Amino acid sequence: MAQPRWQKSSYGEGGADTCVEIAAPTTSRPHLRESATPETVIATTPAALHAFLAGVKGGTLGRASGRTG
Protein backbone atom coordinates (compact mmCIF):
# COMPACT_ATOMS: atom_id res chain seq x y z
CA MET A 1 0.00 0.00 0.00
CA ALA A 2 1.38 3.40 -0.99
CA GLN A 3 1.97 5.98 1.70
CA PRO A 4 -0.41 8.96 1.51
CA ARG A 5 0.95 12.29 0.32
CA TRP A 6 0.32 14.78 3.12
CA GLN A 7 -0.31 18.47 2.45
CA LYS A 8 0.00 21.07 5.21
CA SER A 9 -2.63 23.72 5.72
CA SER A 10 -1.83 27.12 4.29
CA TYR A 11 -2.84 28.49 7.70
CA GLY A 12 0.15 26.84 9.40
CA GLU A 13 2.66 29.01 11.22
CA GLY A 14 5.58 29.40 8.81
CA GLY A 15 6.26 25.70 8.31
CA ALA A 16 6.21 24.91 12.03
CA ASP A 17 4.85 21.56 13.15
CA THR A 18 1.63 23.11 14.43
CA CYS A 19 -0.87 22.69 11.65
CA VAL A 20 -3.39 20.31 10.18
CA GLU A 21 -2.37 18.10 7.29
CA ILE A 22 -4.66 16.35 4.81
CA ALA A 23 -4.18 13.40 2.50
CA ALA A 24 -6.66 12.16 -0.06
CA PRO A 25 -5.72 8.62 -1.07
CA THR A 26 -7.41 7.68 -4.33
CA THR A 27 -8.78 4.41 -2.97
CA SER A 28 -10.13 5.53 0.40
CA ARG A 29 -11.56 8.39 2.42
CA PRO A 30 -9.75 11.68 3.15
CA HIS A 31 -7.39 11.61 6.12
CA LEU A 32 -6.49 14.36 8.59
CA ARG A 33 -3.69 14.60 11.13
CA GLU A 34 -1.98 17.17 13.34
CA SER A 35 1.60 17.67 12.18
CA ALA A 36 2.83 17.62 15.78
CA THR A 37 1.39 14.10 16.24
CA PRO A 38 1.52 12.49 12.78
CA GLU A 39 0.91 9.00 14.15
CA THR A 40 -2.70 9.96 14.95
CA VAL A 41 -4.74 9.92 11.74
CA ILE A 42 -8.47 10.54 11.35
CA ALA A 43 -10.31 9.11 8.35
CA THR A 44 -13.42 11.06 7.38
CA THR A 45 -15.95 11.38 4.59
CA PRO A 46 -15.80 14.03 1.88
CA ALA A 47 -19.07 15.55 3.17
CA ALA A 48 -17.80 15.79 6.77
CA LEU A 49 -14.49 17.26 5.59
CA HIS A 50 -16.36 19.84 3.52
CA ALA A 51 -18.50 20.83 6.53
CA PHE A 52 -15.40 21.08 8.75
CA LEU A 53 -13.53 23.27 6.24
CA ALA A 54 -16.59 25.48 5.74
CA GLY A 55 -16.79 25.95 9.51
CA VAL A 56 -13.11 26.83 9.75
CA LYS A 57 -13.29 29.29 6.86
CA GLY A 58 -16.54 30.81 8.14
CA GLY A 59 -15.28 31.20 11.71
CA THR A 60 -18.21 29.24 13.12
CA LEU A 61 -16.07 26.80 15.11
CA GLY A 62 -15.71 28.24 18.60
CA ARG A 63 -12.91 27.65 21.05
CA ALA A 64 -13.33 24.93 23.65
CA SER A 65 -14.51 26.35 26.94
CA GLY A 66 -12.56 23.90 29.05
CA ARG A 67 -15.77 22.56 30.53
CA THR A 68 -16.60 18.89 30.57
CA GLY A 69 -19.98 17.23 30.50
PDB file of C-alpha atoms in Angstrom:
ATOM      1  CA  MET A   1       0.000   0.000   0.000  1.00  0.00           C
ATOM      2  CA  ALA A   2       1.382   3.399  -0.993  1.00  0.00           C
ATOM      3  CA  GLN A   3       1.971   5.982   1.704  1.00  0.00           C
ATOM      4  CA  PRO A   4      -0.409   8.960   1.508  1.00  0.00           C
ATOM      5  CA  ARG A   5       0.951  12.287   0.320  1.00  0.00           C
ATOM      6  CA  TRP A   6       0.319  14.782   3.123  1.00  0.00           C
ATOM      7  CA  GLN A   7      -0.312  18.467   2.451  1.00  0.00           C
ATOM      8  CA  LYS A   8      -0.004  21.067   5.211  1.00  0.00           C
ATOM      9  CA  SER A   9      -2.626  23.719   5.725  1.00  0.00           C
ATOM     10  CA  SER A  10      -1.831  27.118   4.287  1.00  0.00           C
ATOM     11  CA  TYR A  11      -2.843  28.495   7.697  1.00  0.00           C
ATOM     12  CA  GLY A  12       0.150  26.836   9.398  1.00  0.00           C
ATOM     13  CA  GLU A  13       2.662  29.007  11.219  1.00  0.00           C
ATOM     14  CA  GLY A  14       5.580  29.400   8.813  1.00  0.00           C
ATOM     15  CA  GLY A  15       6.264  25.704   8.314  1.00  0.00           C
ATOM     16  CA  ALA A  16       6.211  24.912  12.027  1.00  0.00           C
ATOM     17  CA  ASP A  17       4.851  21.560  13.145  1.00  0.00           C
ATOM     18  CA  THR A  18       1.633  23.114  14.425  1.00  0.00           C
ATOM     19  CA  CYS A  19      -0.871  22.685  11.647  1.00  0.00           C
ATOM     20  CA  VAL A  20      -3.390  20.307  10.185  1.00  0.00           C
ATOM     21  CA  GLU A  21      -2.371  18.098   7.287  1.00  0.00           C
ATOM     22  CA  ILE A  22      -4.656  16.353   4.812  1.00  0.00           C
ATOM     23  CA  ALA A  23      -4.178  13.400   2.497  1.00  0.00           C
ATOM     24  CA  ALA A  24      -6.658  12.161  -0.065  1.00  0.00           C
ATOM     25  CA  PRO A  25      -5.719   8.623  -1.073  1.00  0.00           C
ATOM     26  CA  THR A  26      -7.406   7.680  -4.335  1.00  0.00           C
ATOM     27  CA  THR A  27      -8.776   4.406  -2.968  1.00  0.00           C
ATOM     28  CA  SER A  28     -10.131   5.528   0.398  1.00  0.00           C
ATOM     29  CA  ARG A  29     -11.560   8.387   2.421  1.00  0.00           C
ATOM     30  CA  PRO A  30      -9.753  11.684   3.147  1.00  0.00           C
ATOM     31  CA  HIS A  31      -7.387  11.606   6.120  1.00  0.00           C
ATOM     32  CA  LEU A  32      -6.491  14.363   8.595  1.00  0.00           C
ATOM     33  CA  ARG A  33      -3.691  14.604  11.127  1.00  0.00           C
ATOM     34  CA  GLU A  34      -1.978  17.173  13.339  1.00  0.00           C
ATOM     35  CA  SER A  35       1.595  17.672  12.177  1.00  0.00           C
ATOM     36  CA  ALA A  36       2.831  17.625  15.785  1.00  0.00           C
ATOM     37  CA  THR A  37       1.394  14.101  16.243  1.00  0.00           C
ATOM     38  CA  PRO A  38       1.522  12.495  12.782  1.00  0.00           C
ATOM     39  CA  GLU A  39       0.913   8.997  14.147  1.00  0.00           C
ATOM     40  CA  THR A  40      -2.704   9.962  14.951  1.00  0.00           C
ATOM     41  CA  VAL A  41      -4.737   9.920  11.736  1.00  0.00           C
ATOM     42  CA  ILE A  42      -8.470  10.539  11.352  1.00  0.00           C
ATOM     43  CA  ALA A  43     -10.313   9.108   8.349  1.00  0.00           C
ATOM     44  CA  THR A  44     -13.416  11.061   7.380  1.00  0.00           C
ATOM     45  CA  THR A  45     -15.950  11.384   4.595  1.00  0.00           C
ATOM     46  CA  PRO A  46     -15.799  14.027   1.880  1.00  0.00           C
ATOM     47  CA  ALA A  47     -19.070  15.552   3.175  1.00  0.00           C
ATOM     48  CA  ALA A  48     -17.801  15.789   6.771  1.00  0.00           C
ATOM     49  CA  LEU A  49     -14.493  17.263   5.590  1.00  0.00           C
ATOM     50  CA  HIS A  50     -16.358  19.836   3.522  1.00  0.00           C
ATOM     51  CA  ALA A  51     -18.497  20.828   6.532  1.00  0.00           C
ATOM     52  CA  PHE A  52     -15.398  21.080   8.748  1.00  0.00           C
ATOM     53  CA  LEU A  53     -13.532  23.267   6.243  1.00  0.00           C
ATOM     54  CA  ALA A  54     -16.591  25.476   5.740  1.00  0.00           C
ATOM     55  CA  GLY A  55     -16.788  25.948   9.515  1.00  0.00           C
ATOM     56  CA  VAL A  56     -13.111  26.829   9.748  1.00  0.00           C
ATOM     57  CA  LYS A  57     -13.288  29.290   6.864  1.00  0.00           C
ATOM     58  CA  GLY A  58     -16.538  30.808   8.137  1.00  0.00           C
ATOM     59  CA  GLY A  59     -15.283  31.200  11.706  1.00  0.00           C
ATOM     60  CA  THR A  60     -18.205  29.238  13.117  1.00  0.00           C
ATOM     61  CA  LEU A  61     -16.075  26.798  15.106  1.00  0.00           C
ATOM     62  CA  GLY A  62     -15.714  28.244  18.602  1.00  0.00           C
ATOM     63  CA  ARG A  63     -12.912  27.645  21.046  1.00  0.00           C
ATOM     64  CA  ALA A  64     -13.332  24.927  23.648  1.00  0.00           C
ATOM     65  CA  SER A  65     -14.511  26.352  26.941  1.00  0.00           C
ATOM     66  CA  GLY A  66     -12.556  23.904  29.053  1.00  0.00           C
ATOM     67  CA  ARG A  67     -15.770  22.557  30.530  1.00  0.00           C
ATOM     68  CA  THR A  68     -16.597  18.885  30.570  1.00  0.00           C
ATOM     69  CA  GLY A  69     -19.976  17.231  30.501  1.00  0.00           C
TER      70      GLY A  69
END
